[in-house]
mmCIF file of N, CA and C in Angstrom:
data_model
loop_
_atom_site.group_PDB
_atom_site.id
_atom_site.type_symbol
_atom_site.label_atom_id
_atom_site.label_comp_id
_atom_site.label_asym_id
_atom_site.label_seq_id
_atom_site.Cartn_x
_atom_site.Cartn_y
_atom_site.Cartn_z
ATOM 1 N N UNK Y 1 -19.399 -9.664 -27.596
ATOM 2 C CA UNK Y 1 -19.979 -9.644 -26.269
ATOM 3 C C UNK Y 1 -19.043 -8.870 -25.338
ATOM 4 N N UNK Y 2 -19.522 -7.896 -24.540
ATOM 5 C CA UNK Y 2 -18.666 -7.011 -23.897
ATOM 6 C C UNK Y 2 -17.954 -7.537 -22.517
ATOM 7 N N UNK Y 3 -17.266 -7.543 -21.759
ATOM 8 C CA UNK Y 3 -17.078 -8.056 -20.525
ATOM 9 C C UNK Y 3 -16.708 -6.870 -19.593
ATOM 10 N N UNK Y 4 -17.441 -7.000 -18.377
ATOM 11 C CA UNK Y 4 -17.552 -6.341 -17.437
ATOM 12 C C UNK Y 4 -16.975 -6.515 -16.127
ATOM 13 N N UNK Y 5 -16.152 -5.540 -15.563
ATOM 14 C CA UNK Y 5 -15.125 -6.130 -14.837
ATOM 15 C C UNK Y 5 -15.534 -5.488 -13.388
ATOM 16 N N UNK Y 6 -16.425 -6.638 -12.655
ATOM 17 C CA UNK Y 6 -17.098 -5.935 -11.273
ATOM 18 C C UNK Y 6 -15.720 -5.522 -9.964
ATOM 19 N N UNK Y 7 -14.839 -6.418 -9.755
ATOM 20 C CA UNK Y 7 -13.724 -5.808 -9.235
ATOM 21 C C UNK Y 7 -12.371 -5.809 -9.867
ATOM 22 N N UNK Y 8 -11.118 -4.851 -8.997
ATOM 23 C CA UNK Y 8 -10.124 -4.679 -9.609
ATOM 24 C C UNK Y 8 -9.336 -4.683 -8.028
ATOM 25 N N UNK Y 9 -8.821 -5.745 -8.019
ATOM 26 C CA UNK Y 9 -7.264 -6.010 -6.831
ATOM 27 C C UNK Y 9 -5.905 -5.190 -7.274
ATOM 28 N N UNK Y 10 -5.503 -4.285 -6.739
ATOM 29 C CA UNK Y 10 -4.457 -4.117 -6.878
ATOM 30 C C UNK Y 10 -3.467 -3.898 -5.896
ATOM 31 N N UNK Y 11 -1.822 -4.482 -6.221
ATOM 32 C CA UNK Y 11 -1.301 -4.723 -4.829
ATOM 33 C C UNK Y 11 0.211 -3.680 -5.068
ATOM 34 N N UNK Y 12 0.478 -2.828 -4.510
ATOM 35 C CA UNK Y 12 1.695 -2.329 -4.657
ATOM 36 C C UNK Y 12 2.663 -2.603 -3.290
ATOM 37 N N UNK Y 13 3.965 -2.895 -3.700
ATOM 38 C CA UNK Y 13 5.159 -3.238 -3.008
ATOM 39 C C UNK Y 13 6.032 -1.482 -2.996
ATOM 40 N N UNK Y 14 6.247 -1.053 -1.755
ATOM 41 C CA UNK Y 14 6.847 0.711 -2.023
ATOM 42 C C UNK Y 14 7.776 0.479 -1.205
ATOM 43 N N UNK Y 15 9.050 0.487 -1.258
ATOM 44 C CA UNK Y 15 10.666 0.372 -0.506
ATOM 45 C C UNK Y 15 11.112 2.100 -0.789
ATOM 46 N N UNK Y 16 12.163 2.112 0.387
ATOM 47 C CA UNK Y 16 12.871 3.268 0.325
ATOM 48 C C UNK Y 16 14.069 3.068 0.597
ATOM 49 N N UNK Y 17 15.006 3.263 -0.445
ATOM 50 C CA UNK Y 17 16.514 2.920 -0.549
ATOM 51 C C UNK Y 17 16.838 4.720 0.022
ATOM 52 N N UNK Y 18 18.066 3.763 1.119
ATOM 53 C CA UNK Y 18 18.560 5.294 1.809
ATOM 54 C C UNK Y 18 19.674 5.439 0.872
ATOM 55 N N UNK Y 19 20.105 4.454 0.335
ATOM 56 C CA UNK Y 19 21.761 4.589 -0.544
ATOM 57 C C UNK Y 19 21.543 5.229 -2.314
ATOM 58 N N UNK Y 20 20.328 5.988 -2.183
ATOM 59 C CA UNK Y 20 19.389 6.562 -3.341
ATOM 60 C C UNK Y 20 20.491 7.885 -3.122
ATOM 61 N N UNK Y 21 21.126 8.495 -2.118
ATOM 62 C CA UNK Y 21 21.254 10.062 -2.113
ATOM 63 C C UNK Y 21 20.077 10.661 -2.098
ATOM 64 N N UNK Y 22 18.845 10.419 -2.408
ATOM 65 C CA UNK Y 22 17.701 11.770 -2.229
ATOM 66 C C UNK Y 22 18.367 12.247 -0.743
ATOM 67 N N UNK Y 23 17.487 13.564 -0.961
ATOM 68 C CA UNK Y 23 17.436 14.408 0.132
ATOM 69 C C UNK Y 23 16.062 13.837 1.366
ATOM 70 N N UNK Y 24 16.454 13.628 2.596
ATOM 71 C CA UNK Y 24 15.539 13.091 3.098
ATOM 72 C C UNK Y 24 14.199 13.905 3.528
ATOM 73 N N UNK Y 25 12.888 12.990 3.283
ATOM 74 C CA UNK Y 25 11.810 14.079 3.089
ATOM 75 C C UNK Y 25 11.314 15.444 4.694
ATOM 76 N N UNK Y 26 11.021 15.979 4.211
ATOM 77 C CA UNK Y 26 11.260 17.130 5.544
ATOM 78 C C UNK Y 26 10.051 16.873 6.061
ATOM 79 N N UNK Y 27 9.516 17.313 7.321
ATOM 80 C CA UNK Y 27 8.490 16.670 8.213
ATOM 81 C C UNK Y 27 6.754 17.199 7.752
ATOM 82 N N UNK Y 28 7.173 18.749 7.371
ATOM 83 C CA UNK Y 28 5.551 18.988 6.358
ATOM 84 C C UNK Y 28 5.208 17.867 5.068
ATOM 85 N N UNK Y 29 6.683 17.419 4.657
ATOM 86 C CA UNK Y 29 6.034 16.670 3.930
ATOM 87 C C UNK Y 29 5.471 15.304 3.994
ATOM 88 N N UNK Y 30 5.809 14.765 5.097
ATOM 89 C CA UNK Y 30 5.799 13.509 5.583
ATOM 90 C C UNK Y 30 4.135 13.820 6.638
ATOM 91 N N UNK Y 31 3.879 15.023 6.858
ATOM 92 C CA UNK Y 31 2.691 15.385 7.557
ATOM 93 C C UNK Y 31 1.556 15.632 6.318
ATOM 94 N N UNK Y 32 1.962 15.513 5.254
ATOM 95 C CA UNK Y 32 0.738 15.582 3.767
ATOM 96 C C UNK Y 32 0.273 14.395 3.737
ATOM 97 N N UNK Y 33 1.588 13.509 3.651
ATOM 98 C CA UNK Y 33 1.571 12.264 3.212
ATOM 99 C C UNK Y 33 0.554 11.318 3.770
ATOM 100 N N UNK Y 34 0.991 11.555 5.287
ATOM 101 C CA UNK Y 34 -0.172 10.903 6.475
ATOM 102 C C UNK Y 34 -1.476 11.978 6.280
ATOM 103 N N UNK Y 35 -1.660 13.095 5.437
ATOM 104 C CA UNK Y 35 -2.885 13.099 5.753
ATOM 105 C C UNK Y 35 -3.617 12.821 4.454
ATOM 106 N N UNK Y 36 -2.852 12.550 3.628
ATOM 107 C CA UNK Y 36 -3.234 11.846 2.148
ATOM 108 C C UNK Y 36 -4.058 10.793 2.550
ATOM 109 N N UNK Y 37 -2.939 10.144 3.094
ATOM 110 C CA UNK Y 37 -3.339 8.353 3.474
ATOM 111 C C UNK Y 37 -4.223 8.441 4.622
ATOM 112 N N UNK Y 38 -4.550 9.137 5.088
ATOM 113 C CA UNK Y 38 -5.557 9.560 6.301
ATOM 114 C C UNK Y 38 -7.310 9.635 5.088
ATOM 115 N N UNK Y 39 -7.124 10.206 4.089
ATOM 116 C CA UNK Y 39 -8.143 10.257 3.525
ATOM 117 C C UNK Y 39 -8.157 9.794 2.860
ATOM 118 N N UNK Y 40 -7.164 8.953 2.365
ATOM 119 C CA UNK Y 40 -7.705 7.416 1.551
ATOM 120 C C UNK Y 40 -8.389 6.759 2.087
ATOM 121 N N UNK Y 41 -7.865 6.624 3.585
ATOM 122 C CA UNK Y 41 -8.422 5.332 4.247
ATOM 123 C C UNK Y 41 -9.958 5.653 4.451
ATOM 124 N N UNK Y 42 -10.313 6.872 4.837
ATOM 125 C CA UNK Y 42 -11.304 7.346 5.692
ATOM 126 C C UNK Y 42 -12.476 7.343 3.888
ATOM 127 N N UNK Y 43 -11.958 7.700 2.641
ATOM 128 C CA UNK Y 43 -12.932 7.228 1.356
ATOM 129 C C UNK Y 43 -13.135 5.905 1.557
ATOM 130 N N UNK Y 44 -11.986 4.698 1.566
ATOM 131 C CA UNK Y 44 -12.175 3.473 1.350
ATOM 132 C C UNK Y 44 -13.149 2.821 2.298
ATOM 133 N N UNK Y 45 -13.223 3.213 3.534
ATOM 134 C CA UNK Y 45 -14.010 2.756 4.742
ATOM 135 C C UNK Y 45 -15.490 3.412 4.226
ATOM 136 N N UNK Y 46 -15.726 4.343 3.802
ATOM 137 C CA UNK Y 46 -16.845 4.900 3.233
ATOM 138 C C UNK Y 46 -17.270 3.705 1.894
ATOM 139 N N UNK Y 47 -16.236 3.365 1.207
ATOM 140 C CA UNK Y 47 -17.029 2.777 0.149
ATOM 141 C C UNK Y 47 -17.316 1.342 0.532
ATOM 142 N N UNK Y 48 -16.733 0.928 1.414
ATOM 143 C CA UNK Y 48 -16.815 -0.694 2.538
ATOM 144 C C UNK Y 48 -18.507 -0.320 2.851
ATOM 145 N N UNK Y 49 -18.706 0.400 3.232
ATOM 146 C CA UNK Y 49 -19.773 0.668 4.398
ATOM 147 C C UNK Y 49 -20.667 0.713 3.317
ATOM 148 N N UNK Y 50 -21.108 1.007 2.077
ATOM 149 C CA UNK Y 50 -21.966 1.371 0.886
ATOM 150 C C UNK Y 50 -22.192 -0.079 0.725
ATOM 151 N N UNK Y 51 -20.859 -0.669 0.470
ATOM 152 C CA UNK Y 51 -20.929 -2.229 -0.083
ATOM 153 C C UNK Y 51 -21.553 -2.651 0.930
ATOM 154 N N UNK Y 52 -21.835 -2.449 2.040
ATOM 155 C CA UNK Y 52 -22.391 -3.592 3.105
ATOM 156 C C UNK Y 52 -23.756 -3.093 3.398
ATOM 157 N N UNK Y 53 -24.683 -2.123 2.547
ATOM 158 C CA UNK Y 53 -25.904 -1.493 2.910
ATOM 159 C C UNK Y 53 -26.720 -2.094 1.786
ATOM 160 N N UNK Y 54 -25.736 -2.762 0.857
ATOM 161 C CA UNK Y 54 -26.618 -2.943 -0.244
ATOM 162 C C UNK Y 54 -26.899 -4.798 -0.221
#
């Protein structure tokens, strides 16, 4: 019998150690980043809004 898995929670924890030595990220890149997460959010609110039509 197959099982079907209607949702999936997932939770990530993301820290930034300054005592790493990386090179600290430069501001285009930190301007991707927010617009990454700018269009995550703006898919996820899209797929909220689907879930609530049905």
């Amino acid at each position: 019998m197959p099982i079907e898995i209607k949702e999936l929670h997932i939770k990530i924890n993301v820290s930034e150690n300054s005592n790493s030595g990386a090179k600290p990220a430069s501001t285009s890149s930190s301007t991707n980043d927010k617009d990454s997460v700018a269009e995550c959010v703006e898919q996820v609110m899209k797929i909220i809004e689907r879930k609530k039509e049905r």
